[in-house]
């Protein structure tokens, strides 16, 4: 087989396969960033260390595992609640806080989004493990079919990547609003003095 002349289209197939792989890796890295930052809980002075620990925790996870985590705690159904700081485990002599960012959806929409992203994972696995089994890259027709498939795959990958960029931007905007609120007197009164915005005391 290796003695055959390489079809002209094989180089284009390699280029597009490379484009797909690079975009998938960008998608995976972006998801790791989102999952490492969307939940933090504990003593106020440990939150930055938690971010670093969260990044380390997700650093070696596969895309399939990341997607599972995404739908367990970030992309969730309307009304989802998750207790990050149980009252019986929070010390009263130190400031503790829980910060979480989520995207809630109606159950039908959530199921649709999940199916689409799980389909992306399946497509990624097919590209990595079975691509050369599926297409004859030593013939021009096989290369043409492979190229059409890769271009379609890239469109799907790029769509999901852009969607995830939007989710991360929304989370970053929420974090910026939270940081700005933390600088206000209202926040100081709530945390330090136990005075709620409506004037009630805790």
Short mmCIF file of C-alpha atoms in Angstrom, two decimals:
data_model
loop_
_atom_site.label_atom_id
_atom_site.label_comp_id
_atom_site.label_asym_id
_atom_site.label_seq_id
_atom_site.Cartn_x
_atom_site.Cartn_y
_atom_site.Cartn_z
CA UNK A 1 0.00 0.00 0.00
CA UNK A 2 2.81 2.43 0.86
CA UNK A 3 4.33 1.92 -2.63
CA UNK A 4 1.27 3.44 -4.27
CA UNK A 5 1.48 7.10 -5.33
CA UNK A 6 -0.30 9.30 -2.84
CA UNK A 7 -3.55 10.81 -4.11
CA UNK A 8 -3.41 14.58 -4.50
CA UNK A 9 -6.33 14.99 -2.10
CA UNK A 10 -4.59 13.22 0.78
CA UNK A 11 -2.73 16.38 1.80
CA UNK A 12 -6.01 18.32 2.05
CA UNK A 13 -7.45 15.53 4.19
CA UNK A 14 -4.48 15.78 6.55
CA UNK A 15 -4.88 19.55 6.79
CA UNK A 16 -8.57 19.35 7.61
CA UNK A 17 -8.07 16.54 10.09
CA UNK A 18 -5.47 18.73 11.80
CA UNK A 19 -7.89 21.66 11.87
CA UNK A 20 -10.54 19.49 13.49
CA UNK A 21 -8.13 18.18 16.12
CA UNK A 22 -6.86 21.66 17.00
CA UNK A 23 -10.40 23.05 17.32
CA UNK A 24 -11.41 20.10 19.50
CA UNK A 25 -8.44 20.74 21.78
CA UNK A 26 -9.41 24.42 22.04
CA UNK A 27 -12.94 23.36 22.96
CA UNK A 28 -11.64 20.94 25.58
CA UNK A 29 -9.34 23.53 27.16
CA UNK A 30 -12.16 26.08 27.30
CA UNK A 31 -14.45 23.59 29.01
CA UNK A 32 -11.76 22.84 31.59
CA UNK A 33 -11.50 26.56 32.33
CA UNK A 34 -15.27 26.86 32.77
CA UNK A 35 -15.50 23.83 35.05
CA UNK A 36 -12.56 24.97 37.17
CA UNK A 37 -14.11 28.38 37.87
CA UNK A 38 -17.88 27.94 38.03
CA UNK A 39 -18.03 26.69 41.65
CA UNK A 40 -15.98 27.78 44.65
CA UNK A 41 -16.82 27.33 48.33
CA UNK A 42 -14.98 27.60 51.62
CA UNK A 43 -12.93 30.05 53.64
CA UNK A 44 -12.50 33.35 51.81
CA UNK A 45 -8.72 33.13 51.95
CA UNK A 46 -8.64 29.72 50.25
CA UNK A 47 -10.70 30.50 47.14
CA UNK A 48 -7.75 31.32 44.88
CA UNK A 49 -5.98 28.13 45.91
CA UNK A 50 -9.19 26.26 45.11
CA UNK A 51 -9.20 27.65 41.57
CA UNK A 52 -5.70 26.29 41.01
CA UNK A 53 -6.68 22.95 42.55
CA UNK A 54 -9.78 22.78 40.35
CA UNK A 55 -7.70 23.39 37.22
CA UNK A 56 -5.34 20.63 38.25
CA UNK A 57 -8.27 18.32 38.93
CA UNK A 58 -9.72 18.67 35.43
CA UNK A 59 -6.37 18.85 33.60
CA UNK A 60 -6.23 15.15 32.71
CA UNK A 61 -9.95 14.50 32.20
CA UNK A 62 -11.24 13.25 28.87
CA UNK A 63 -13.78 15.25 26.89
CA UNK A 64 -16.48 12.71 27.74
CA UNK A 65 -15.81 13.08 31.47
CA UNK A 66 -15.81 16.87 31.18
CA UNK A 67 -19.16 16.83 29.42
CA UNK A 68 -20.63 14.63 32.15
CA UNK A 69 -19.44 17.13 34.78
CA UNK A 70 -20.82 20.02 32.74
CA UNK A 71 -24.35 18.63 32.92
CA UNK A 72 -24.06 17.70 36.59
CA UNK A 73 -23.34 21.19 37.88
CA UNK A 74 -23.22 23.94 35.22
CA UNK A 75 -25.82 23.32 32.51
CA UNK A 76 -28.75 22.29 34.70
CA UNK A 77 -32.56 22.23 34.69
CA UNK A 78 -34.59 25.19 35.93
CA UNK A 79 -34.89 25.17 39.71
CA UNK A 80 -31.65 23.25 40.25
CA UNK A 81 -30.18 23.71 43.75
CA UNK A 82 -26.87 22.48 45.12
CA UNK A 83 -25.61 23.14 48.63
CA UNK A 84 -21.93 23.99 48.52
CA UNK A 85 -21.54 25.02 52.17
CA UNK A 86 -23.60 22.86 54.55
CA UNK A 87 -24.40 24.91 57.66
CA UNK A 88 -23.21 22.20 60.05
CA UNK A 89 -19.75 22.22 58.44
CA UNK A 90 -19.16 25.97 58.25
CA UNK A 91 -17.03 27.44 61.07
CA UNK A 92 -18.48 30.54 62.71
CA UNK A 93 -15.15 32.18 63.51
CA UNK A 94 -14.06 32.73 59.88
CA UNK A 95 -15.63 34.21 56.79
CA UNK A 96 -16.77 31.50 54.39
CA UNK A 97 -18.52 31.91 51.09
CA UNK A 98 -19.89 29.91 48.22
CA UNK A 99 -19.89 31.19 44.66
CA UNK A 100 -21.53 29.36 41.80
CA UNK A 101 -22.39 30.21 38.23
CA UNK A 102 -24.91 28.09 36.35
CA UNK A 103 -26.86 28.07 33.14
CA UNK A 104 -30.40 26.82 33.65
CA UNK A 105 -32.68 25.54 30.93
CA UNK A 106 -36.09 23.99 30.54
CA UNK A 107 -35.77 20.17 30.67
CA UNK A 108 -36.58 19.71 26.97
CA UNK A 109 -33.99 22.27 25.88
CA UNK A 110 -31.41 20.85 28.28
CA UNK A 111 -31.92 17.35 26.86
CA UNK A 112 -31.49 18.72 23.33
CA UNK A 113 -28.26 20.58 24.19
CA UNK A 114 -26.88 17.56 26.03
CA UNK A 115 -27.61 15.25 23.09
CA UNK A 116 -25.84 17.66 20.71
CA UNK A 117 -22.71 17.89 22.87
CA UNK A 118 -22.63 14.14 23.51
CA UNK A 119 -22.87 13.77 19.73
CA UNK A 120 -19.81 15.98 19.45
CA UNK A 121 -17.92 13.67 21.83
CA UNK A 122 -18.92 10.64 19.73
CA UNK A 123 -17.77 12.42 16.58
CA UNK A 124 -14.44 13.29 18.23
CA UNK A 125 -13.92 9.66 19.21
CA UNK A 126 -14.69 8.52 15.67
CA UNK A 127 -12.16 10.96 14.23
CA UNK A 128 -9.46 9.91 16.68
CA UNK A 129 -9.98 6.15 16.61
CA UNK A 130 -11.73 5.12 13.39
CA UNK A 131 -11.18 7.75 10.71
CA UNK A 132 -8.72 5.78 8.54
CA UNK A 133 -10.89 2.68 8.86
CA UNK A 134 -13.84 4.56 7.44
CA UNK A 135 -12.19 6.19 4.42
CA UNK A 136 -9.81 4.90 1.75
CA UNK A 137 -7.17 7.60 1.79
CA UNK A 138 -5.22 5.92 -1.02
CA UNK A 139 -7.83 6.72 -3.63
CA UNK A 140 -9.06 10.06 -4.93
CA UNK A 141 -12.75 9.24 -4.35
CA UNK A 142 -11.93 8.12 -0.80
CA UNK A 143 -10.04 11.36 -0.15
CA UNK A 144 -12.89 13.42 -1.58
CA UNK A 145 -15.39 11.66 0.71
CA UNK A 146 -13.07 12.09 3.71
CA UNK A 147 -12.61 15.77 2.94
CA UNK A 148 -16.37 16.40 2.76
CA UNK A 149 -16.79 14.59 6.08
CA UNK A 150 -14.02 16.57 7.78
CA UNK A 151 -15.38 19.90 6.56
CA UNK A 152 -18.79 18.98 7.98
CA UNK A 153 -17.16 17.90 11.25
CA UNK A 154 -15.25 21.16 11.49
CA UNK A 155 -18.46 23.16 11.11
CA UNK A 156 -20.01 21.23 13.99
CA UNK A 157 -16.93 21.56 16.19
CA UNK A 158 -16.65 25.28 15.46
CA UNK A 159 -20.34 25.82 16.26
CA UNK A 160 -19.96 24.15 19.67
CA UNK A 161 -16.73 26.02 20.35
CA UNK A 162 -18.41 29.36 19.66
CA UNK A 163 -21.34 28.34 21.85
CA UNK A 164 -18.97 27.52 24.71
CA UNK A 165 -17.15 30.83 24.24
CA UNK A 166 -20.51 32.53 24.80
CA UNK A 167 -21.09 30.56 28.00
CA UNK A 168 -17.65 31.46 29.35
CA UNK A 169 -18.12 35.14 28.46
CA UNK A 170 -21.45 35.18 30.30
CA UNK A 171 -19.79 33.63 33.36
CA UNK A 172 -16.95 36.16 33.21
CA UNK A 173 -19.45 39.02 33.03
CA UNK A 174 -21.27 37.64 36.08
CA UNK A 175 -17.96 37.34 37.93
CA UNK A 176 -17.15 40.97 37.06
CA UNK A 177 -20.53 42.11 38.41
CA UNK A 178 -19.95 40.11 41.57
CA UNK A 179 -16.49 41.62 42.02
CA UNK A 180 -17.92 45.12 41.57
CA UNK A 181 -20.67 44.41 44.12
CA UNK A 182 -18.06 43.16 46.60
CA UNK A 183 -16.54 46.65 46.60
CA UNK A 184 -19.77 48.35 47.71
CA UNK A 185 -20.86 49.42 51.18
CA UNK A 186 -23.95 47.24 50.84
CA UNK A 187 -21.79 44.13 50.47
CA UNK A 188 -19.57 45.20 53.38
CA UNK A 189 -22.62 45.66 55.62
CA UNK A 190 -23.97 42.24 54.63
CA UNK A 191 -20.72 40.34 55.22
CA UNK A 192 -19.16 42.26 58.12
CA UNK A 193 -22.13 43.73 59.97
CA UNK A 194 -24.92 41.31 59.08
CA UNK A 195 -27.13 44.06 57.72
CA UNK A 196 -29.22 43.02 54.74
CA UNK A 197 -30.01 45.49 51.92
CA UNK A 198 -33.54 45.84 53.30
CA UNK A 199 -32.16 46.97 56.67
CA UNK A 200 -32.84 43.73 58.54
CA UNK A 201 -30.15 42.23 60.82
CA UNK A 202 -28.71 38.74 60.93
#
